[in-house]
mmCIF file of C-alpha atoms in Angstrom:
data_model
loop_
_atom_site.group_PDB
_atom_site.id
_atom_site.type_symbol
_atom_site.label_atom_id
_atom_site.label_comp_id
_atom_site.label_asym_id
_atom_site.label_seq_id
_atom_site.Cartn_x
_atom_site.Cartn_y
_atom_site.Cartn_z
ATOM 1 C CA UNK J 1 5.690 2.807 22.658
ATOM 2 C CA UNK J 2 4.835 -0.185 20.146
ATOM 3 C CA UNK J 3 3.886 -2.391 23.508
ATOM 4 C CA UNK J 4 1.244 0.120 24.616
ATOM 5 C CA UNK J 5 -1.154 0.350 21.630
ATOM 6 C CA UNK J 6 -0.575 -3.463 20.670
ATOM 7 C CA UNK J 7 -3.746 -5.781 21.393
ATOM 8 C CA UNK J 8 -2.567 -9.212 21.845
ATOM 9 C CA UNK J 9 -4.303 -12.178 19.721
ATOM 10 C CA UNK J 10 -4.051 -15.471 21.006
ATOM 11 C CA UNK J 11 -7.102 -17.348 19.022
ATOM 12 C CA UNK J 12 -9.354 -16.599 16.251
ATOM 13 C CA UNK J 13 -12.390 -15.932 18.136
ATOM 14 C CA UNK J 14 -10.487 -13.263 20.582
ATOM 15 C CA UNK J 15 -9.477 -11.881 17.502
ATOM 16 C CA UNK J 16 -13.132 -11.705 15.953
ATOM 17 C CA UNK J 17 -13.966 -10.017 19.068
ATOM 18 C CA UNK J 18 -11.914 -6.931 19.124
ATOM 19 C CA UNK J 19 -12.563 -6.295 14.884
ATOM 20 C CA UNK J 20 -16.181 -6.330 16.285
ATOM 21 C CA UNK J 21 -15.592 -3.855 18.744
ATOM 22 C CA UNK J 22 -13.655 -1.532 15.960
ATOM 23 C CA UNK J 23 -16.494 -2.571 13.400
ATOM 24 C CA UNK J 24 -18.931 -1.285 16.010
ATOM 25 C CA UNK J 25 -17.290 2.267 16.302
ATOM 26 C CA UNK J 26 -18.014 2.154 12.446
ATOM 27 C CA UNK J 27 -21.766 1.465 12.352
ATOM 28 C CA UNK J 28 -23.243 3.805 9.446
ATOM 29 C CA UNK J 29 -20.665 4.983 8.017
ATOM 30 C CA UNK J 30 -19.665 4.872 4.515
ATOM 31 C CA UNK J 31 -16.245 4.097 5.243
ATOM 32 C CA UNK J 32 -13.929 0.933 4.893
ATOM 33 C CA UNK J 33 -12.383 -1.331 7.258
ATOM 34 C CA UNK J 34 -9.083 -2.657 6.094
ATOM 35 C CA UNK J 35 -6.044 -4.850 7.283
ATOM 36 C CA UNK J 36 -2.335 -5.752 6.762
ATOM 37 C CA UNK J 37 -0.758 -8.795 8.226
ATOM 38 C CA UNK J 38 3.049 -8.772 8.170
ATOM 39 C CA UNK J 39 4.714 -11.933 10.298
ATOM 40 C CA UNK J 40 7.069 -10.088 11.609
ATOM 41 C CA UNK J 41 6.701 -7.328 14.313
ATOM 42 C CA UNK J 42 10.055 -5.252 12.768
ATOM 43 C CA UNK J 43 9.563 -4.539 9.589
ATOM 44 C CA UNK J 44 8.953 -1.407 7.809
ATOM 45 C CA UNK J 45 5.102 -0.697 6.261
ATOM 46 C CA UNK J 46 6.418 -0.170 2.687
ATOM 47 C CA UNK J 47 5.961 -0.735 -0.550
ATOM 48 C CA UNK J 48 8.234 -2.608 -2.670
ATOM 49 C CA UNK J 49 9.205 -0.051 -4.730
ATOM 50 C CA UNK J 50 10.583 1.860 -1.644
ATOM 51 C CA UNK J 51 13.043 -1.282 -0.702
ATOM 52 C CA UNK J 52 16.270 -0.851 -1.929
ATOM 53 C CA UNK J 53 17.430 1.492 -4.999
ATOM 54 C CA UNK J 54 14.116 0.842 -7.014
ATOM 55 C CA UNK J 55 12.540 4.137 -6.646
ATOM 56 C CA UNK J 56 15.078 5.415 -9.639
ATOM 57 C CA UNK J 57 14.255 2.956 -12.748
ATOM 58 C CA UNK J 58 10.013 2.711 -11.055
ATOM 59 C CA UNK J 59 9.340 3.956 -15.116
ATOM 60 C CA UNK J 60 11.732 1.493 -16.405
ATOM 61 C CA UNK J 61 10.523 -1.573 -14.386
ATOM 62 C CA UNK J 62 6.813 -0.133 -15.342
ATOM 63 C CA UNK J 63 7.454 -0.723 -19.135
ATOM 64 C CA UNK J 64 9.638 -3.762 -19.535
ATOM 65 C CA UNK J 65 6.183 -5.840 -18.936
ATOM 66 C CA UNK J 66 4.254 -4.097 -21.792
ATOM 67 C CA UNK J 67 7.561 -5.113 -24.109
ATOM 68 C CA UNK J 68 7.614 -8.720 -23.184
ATOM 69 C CA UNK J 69 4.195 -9.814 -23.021
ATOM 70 C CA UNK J 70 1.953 -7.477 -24.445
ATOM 71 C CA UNK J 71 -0.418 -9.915 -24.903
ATOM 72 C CA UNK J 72 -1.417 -10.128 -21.301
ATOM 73 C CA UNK J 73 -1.891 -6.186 -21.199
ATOM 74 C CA UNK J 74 -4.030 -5.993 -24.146
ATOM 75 C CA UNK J 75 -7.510 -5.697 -22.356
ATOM 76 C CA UNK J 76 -5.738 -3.392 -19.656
ATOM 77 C CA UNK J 77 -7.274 -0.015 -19.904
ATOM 78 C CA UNK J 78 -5.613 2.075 -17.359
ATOM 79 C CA UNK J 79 -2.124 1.982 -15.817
ATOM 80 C CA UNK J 80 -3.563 1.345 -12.067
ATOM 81 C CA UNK J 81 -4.908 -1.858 -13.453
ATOM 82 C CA UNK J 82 -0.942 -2.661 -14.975
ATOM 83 C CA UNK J 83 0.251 -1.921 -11.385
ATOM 84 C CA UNK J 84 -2.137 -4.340 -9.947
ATOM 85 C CA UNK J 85 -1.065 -6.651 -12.658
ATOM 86 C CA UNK J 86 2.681 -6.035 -12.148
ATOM 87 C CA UNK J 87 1.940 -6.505 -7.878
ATOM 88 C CA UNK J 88 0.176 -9.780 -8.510
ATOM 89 C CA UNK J 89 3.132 -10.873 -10.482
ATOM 90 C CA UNK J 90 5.170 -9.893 -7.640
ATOM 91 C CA UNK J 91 7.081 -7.005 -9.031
ATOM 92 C CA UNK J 92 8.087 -3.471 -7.482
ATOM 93 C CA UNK J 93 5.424 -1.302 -7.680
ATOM 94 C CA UNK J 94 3.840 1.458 -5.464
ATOM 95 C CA UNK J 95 1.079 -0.552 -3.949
ATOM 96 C CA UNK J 96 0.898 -1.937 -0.712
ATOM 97 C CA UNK J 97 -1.160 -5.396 -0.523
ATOM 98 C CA UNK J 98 -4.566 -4.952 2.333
ATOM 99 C CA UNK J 99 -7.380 -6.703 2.849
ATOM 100 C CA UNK J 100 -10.988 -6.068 3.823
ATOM 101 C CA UNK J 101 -11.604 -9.400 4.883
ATOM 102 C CA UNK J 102 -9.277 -9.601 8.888
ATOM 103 C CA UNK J 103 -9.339 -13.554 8.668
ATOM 104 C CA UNK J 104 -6.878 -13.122 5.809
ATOM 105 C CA UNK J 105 -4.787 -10.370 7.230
ATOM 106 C CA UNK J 106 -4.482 -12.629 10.269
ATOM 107 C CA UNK J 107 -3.321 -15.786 7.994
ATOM 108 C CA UNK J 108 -0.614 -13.561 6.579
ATOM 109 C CA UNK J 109 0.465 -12.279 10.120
ATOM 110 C CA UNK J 110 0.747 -15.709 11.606
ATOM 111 C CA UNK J 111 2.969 -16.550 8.236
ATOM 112 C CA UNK J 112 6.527 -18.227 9.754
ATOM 113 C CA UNK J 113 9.090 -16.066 9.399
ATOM 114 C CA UNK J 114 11.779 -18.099 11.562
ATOM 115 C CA UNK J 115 13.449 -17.839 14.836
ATOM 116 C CA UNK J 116 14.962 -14.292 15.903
ATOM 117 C CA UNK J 117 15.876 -13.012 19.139
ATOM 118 C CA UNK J 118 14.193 -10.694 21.478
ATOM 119 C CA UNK J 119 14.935 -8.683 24.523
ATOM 120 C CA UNK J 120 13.150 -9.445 27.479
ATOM 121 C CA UNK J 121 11.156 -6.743 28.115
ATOM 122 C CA UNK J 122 12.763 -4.813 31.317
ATOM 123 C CA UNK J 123 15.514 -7.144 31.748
ATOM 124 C CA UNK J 124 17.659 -5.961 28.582
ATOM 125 C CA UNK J 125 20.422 -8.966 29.570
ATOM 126 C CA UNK J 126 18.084 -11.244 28.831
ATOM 127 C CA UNK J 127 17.329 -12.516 24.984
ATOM 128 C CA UNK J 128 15.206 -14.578 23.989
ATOM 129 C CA UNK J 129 14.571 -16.911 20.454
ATOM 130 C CA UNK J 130 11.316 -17.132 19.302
ATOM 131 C CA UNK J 131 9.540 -17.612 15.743
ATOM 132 C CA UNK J 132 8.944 -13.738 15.038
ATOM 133 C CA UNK J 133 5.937 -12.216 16.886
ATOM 134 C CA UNK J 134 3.174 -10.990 14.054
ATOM 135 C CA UNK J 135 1.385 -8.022 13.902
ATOM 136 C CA UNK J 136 -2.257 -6.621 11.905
ATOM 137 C CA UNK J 137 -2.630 -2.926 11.154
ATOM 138 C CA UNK J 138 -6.102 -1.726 10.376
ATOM 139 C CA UNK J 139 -7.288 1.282 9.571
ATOM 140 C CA UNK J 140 -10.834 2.896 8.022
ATOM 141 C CA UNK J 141 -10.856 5.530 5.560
ATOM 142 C CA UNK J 142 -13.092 5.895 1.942
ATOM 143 C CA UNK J 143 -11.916 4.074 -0.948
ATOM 144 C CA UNK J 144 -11.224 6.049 -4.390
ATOM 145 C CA UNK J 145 -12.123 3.910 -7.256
ATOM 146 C CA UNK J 146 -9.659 2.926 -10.610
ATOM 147 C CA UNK J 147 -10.849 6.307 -12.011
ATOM 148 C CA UNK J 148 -10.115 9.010 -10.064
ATOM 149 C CA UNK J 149 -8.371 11.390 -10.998
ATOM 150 C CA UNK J 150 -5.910 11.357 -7.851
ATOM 151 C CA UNK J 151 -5.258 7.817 -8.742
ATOM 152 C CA UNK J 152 -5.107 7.980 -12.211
ATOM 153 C CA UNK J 153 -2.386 10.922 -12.346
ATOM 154 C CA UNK J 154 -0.223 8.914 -9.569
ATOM 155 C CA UNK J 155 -0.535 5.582 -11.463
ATOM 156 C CA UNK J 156 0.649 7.917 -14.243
ATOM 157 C CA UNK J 157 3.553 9.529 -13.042
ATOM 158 C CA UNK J 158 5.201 6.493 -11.523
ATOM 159 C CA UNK J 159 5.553 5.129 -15.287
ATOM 160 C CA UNK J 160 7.344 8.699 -16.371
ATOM 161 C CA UNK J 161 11.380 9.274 -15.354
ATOM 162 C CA UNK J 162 11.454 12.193 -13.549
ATOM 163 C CA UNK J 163 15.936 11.842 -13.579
ATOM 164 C CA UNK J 164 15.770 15.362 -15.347
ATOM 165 C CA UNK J 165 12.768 16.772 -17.549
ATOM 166 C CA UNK J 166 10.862 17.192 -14.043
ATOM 167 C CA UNK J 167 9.805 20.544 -14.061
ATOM 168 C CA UNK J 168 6.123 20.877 -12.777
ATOM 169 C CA UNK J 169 5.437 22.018 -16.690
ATOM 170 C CA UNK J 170 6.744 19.508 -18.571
ATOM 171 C CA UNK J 171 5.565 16.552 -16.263
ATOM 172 C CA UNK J 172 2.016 18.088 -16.799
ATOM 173 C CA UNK J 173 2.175 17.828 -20.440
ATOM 174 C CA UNK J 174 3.439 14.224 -20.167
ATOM 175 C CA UNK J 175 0.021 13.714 -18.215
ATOM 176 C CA UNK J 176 -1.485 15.198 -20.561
ATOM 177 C CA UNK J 177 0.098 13.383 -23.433
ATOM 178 C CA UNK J 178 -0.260 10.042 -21.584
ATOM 179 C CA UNK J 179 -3.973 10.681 -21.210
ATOM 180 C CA UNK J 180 -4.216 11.173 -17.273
ATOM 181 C CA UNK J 181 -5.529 15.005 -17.031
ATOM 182 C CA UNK J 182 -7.179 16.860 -19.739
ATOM 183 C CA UNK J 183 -5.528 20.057 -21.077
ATOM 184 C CA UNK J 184 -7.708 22.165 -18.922
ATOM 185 C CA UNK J 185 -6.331 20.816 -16.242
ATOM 186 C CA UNK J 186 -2.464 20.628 -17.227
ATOM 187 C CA UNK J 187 -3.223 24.831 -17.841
ATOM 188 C CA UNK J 188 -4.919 25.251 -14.336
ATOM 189 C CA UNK J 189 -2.232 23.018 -12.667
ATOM 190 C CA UNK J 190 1.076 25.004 -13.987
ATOM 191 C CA UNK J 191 -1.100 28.139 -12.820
ATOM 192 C CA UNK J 192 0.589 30.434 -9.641
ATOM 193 C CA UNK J 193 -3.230 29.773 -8.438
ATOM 194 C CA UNK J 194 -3.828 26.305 -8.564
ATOM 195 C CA UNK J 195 -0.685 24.254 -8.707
ATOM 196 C CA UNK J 196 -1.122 23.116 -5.141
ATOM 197 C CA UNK J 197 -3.999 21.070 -5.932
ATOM 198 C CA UNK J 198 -2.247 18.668 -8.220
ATOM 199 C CA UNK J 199 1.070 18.560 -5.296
ATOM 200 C CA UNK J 200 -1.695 17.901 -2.794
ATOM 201 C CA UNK J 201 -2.396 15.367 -4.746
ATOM 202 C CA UNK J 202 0.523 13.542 -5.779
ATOM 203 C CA UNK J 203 1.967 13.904 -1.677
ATOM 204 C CA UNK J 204 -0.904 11.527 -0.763
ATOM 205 C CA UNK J 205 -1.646 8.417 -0.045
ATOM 206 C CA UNK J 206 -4.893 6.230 -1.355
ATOM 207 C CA UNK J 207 -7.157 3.326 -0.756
ATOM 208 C CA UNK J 208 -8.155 1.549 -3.875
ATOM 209 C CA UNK J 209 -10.482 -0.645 -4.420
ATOM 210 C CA UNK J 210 -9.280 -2.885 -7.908
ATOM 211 C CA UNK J 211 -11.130 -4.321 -10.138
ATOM 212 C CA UNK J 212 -11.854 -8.037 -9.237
ATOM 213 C CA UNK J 213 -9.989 -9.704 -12.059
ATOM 214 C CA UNK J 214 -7.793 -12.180 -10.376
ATOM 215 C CA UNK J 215 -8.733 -15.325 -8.882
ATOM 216 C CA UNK J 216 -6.253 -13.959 -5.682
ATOM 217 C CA UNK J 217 -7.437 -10.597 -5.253
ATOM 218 C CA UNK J 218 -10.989 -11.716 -4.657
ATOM 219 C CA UNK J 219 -10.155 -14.772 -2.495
ATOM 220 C CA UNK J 220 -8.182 -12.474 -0.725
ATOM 221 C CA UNK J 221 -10.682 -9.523 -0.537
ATOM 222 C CA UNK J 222 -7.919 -7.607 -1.417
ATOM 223 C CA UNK J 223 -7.227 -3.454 -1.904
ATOM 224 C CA UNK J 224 -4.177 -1.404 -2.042
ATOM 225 C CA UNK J 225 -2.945 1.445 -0.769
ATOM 226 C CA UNK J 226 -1.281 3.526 -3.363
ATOM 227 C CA UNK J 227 1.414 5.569 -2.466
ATOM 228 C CA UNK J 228 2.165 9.344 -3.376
ATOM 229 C CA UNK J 229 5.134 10.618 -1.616
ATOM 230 C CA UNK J 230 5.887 12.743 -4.349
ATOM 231 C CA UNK J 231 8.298 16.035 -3.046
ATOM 232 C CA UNK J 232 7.528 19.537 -4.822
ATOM 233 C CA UNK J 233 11.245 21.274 -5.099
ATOM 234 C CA UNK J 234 10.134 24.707 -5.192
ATOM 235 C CA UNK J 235 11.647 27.476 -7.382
ATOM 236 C CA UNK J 236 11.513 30.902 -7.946
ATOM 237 C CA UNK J 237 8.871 30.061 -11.009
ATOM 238 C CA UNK J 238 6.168 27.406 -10.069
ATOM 239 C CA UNK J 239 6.268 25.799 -13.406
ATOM 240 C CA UNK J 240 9.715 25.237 -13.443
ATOM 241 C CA UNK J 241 9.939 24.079 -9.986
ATOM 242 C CA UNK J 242 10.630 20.273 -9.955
ATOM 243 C CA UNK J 243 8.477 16.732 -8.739
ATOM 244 C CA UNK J 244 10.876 14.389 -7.385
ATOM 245 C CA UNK J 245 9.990 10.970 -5.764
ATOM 246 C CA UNK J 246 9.833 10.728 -2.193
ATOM 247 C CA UNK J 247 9.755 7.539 0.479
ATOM 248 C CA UNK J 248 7.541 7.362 3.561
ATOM 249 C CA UNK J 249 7.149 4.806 5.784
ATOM 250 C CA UNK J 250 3.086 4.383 5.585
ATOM 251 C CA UNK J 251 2.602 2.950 9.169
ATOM 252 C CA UNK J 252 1.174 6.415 9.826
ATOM 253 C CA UNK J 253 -2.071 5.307 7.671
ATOM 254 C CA UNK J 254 -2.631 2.932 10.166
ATOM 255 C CA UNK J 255 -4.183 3.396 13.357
ATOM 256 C CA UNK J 256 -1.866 3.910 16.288
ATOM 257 C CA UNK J 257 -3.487 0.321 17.397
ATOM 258 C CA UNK J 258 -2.726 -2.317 16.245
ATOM 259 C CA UNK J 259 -2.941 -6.483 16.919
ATOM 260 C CA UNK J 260 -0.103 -8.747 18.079
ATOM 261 C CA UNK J 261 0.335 -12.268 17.144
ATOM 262 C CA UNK J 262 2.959 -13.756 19.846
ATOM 263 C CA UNK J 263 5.248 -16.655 17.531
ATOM 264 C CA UNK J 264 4.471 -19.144 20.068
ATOM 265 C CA UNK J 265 0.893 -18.574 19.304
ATOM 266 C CA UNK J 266 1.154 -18.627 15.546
ATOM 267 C CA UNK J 267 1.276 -22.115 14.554
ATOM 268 C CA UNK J 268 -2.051 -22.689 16.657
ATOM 269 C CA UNK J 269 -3.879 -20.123 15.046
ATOM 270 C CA UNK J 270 -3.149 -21.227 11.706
ATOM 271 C CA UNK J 271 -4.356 -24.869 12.504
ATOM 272 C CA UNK J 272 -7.656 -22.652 13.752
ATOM 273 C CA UNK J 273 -7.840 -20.322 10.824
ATOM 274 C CA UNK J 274 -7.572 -23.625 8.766
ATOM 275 C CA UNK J 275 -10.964 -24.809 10.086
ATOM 276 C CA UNK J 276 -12.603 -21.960 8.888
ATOM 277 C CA UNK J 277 -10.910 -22.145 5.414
ATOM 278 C CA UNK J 278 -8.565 -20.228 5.306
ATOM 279 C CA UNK J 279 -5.622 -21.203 4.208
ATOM 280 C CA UNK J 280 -2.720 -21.736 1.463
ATOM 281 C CA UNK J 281 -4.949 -23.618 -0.646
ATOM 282 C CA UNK J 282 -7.815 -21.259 -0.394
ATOM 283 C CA UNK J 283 -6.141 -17.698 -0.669
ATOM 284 C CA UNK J 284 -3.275 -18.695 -3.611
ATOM 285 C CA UNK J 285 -5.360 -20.890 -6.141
#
């Protein structure tokens, strides 16, 4: 399956070809281009929070920044923008790392990873070791910006532990309480009418576009995709029926294409990349 969508990269400029082609497709419309590089053609498409058991203490690990160095926080006006923070420290948060720019997303995919073995390809007998083949998912889609409301009440709820008060009313007062909805809303939401516009909401997954204020993210043109995954255990009443956190793997916000960076090649295409600037020095000042 993976082999048959997979566009193989061997230089830069092949590379700049195909986005071109994909770019092309795009012409007048209002939507974004993005990328992830990962070096390794195995791994999962998830966020950090999703590895191992950090989904349970997400509120816990959320806070324990704003207790040690408030300082840093104080002109922080929203919780998306801690998340960002927290991400660019390199803690667990709900955010994966993408990039507008493909140059960068192909640095990070041609990133050594180390030798691993593969099978040879219709001759399962056969192994061989190889510096781990790389990979770039793209996708297009519209970006939502630091204030929407989709973002702001996900970015909410991933600082509030839903262990036990998670009933759909009482997380909707802490959103309320927290400043993410207005009351209005919290009322309409608990409502037999409307509730499935905010679980619509919180079972999604987002593009976001962050404010610029690292050094990093705007070398590295980067944008996030923030993830929902939130499950709606339904009840007999709707506002007592409980929000629990969920896990997806997000390659399926990716187009089923997708580029792949043979290890042989990736050394080369680094020493390319590096022509054009763009590089360890460059993209971590």
């Amino acid at each position: 399956e993976m082999e048959k969508y997979g566009i193989e990269i061997a230089s830069v400029s092949s590379f700049i070809d195909e986005v071109n082609k994909i770019k092309y497709d795009l012409c007048g419309s209002n939507e974004e281009l993005f990328f992830r590089g990962q070096k390794t053609d195995f791994w999962n498409v998830i966020p950090s929070i999703f590895r191992s058991n950090f989904l349970s203490i997400e509120h816990t690990l959320m806070q324990v920044p704003l207790f040690k160095a408030p300082y840093e926080f104080i002109s922080i006006n929203n919780d998306f923008e801690i998340m960002t923070k927290y991400q660019h420290y390199g803690m667990c948060t709900r955010l994966l790392d993408l990039t507008t720019n493909p140059l960068v997303a192909l640095y990070f995919a041609c990133e050594e990873y180390g030798d691993v073995c593969y099978k040879e390809i219709g001759d399962e007998e056969n192994t061989k070791t190889q510096e781990a083949n790389g990979v770039i998912f793209f996708n297009k889609k519209y970006s939502a910006s630091t204030n929407d409301i989709n973002i702001k009440v996900i970015s909410s709820l991933s600082q509030i532990d839903l262990s036990n008060d998670n009933t759909l009313e009482s997380i909707l007062r802490k959103l309320t309480e927290r400043q993410a909805i207005s009351k209005e809303l919290e009322d309409r939401w608990k409502s037999k009418e409307h509730y499935e516009e905010f679980i619509n909401i919180i079972q999604n997954n987002y593009i976001v576009t962050p404010p610029y204020n690292n050094e990093r993210l705007s070398r590295q043109c980067g944008m996030f995709l923030l993830a929902g995954c939130f499950n709606f255990v339904y009840t007999e009443s709707i506002s007592e029926s409980s929000i629990e956190k969920g896990y997806k793997d997000l390659r399926d916000e990716f187009d089923r294409k997708f580029f792949h960076i043979s290890g042989d090649n990736k050394k080369a295409v680094l020493e390319e990349l590096d022509t054009y600037n763009i590089n360890e020095a460059n993209l971590f000042p």
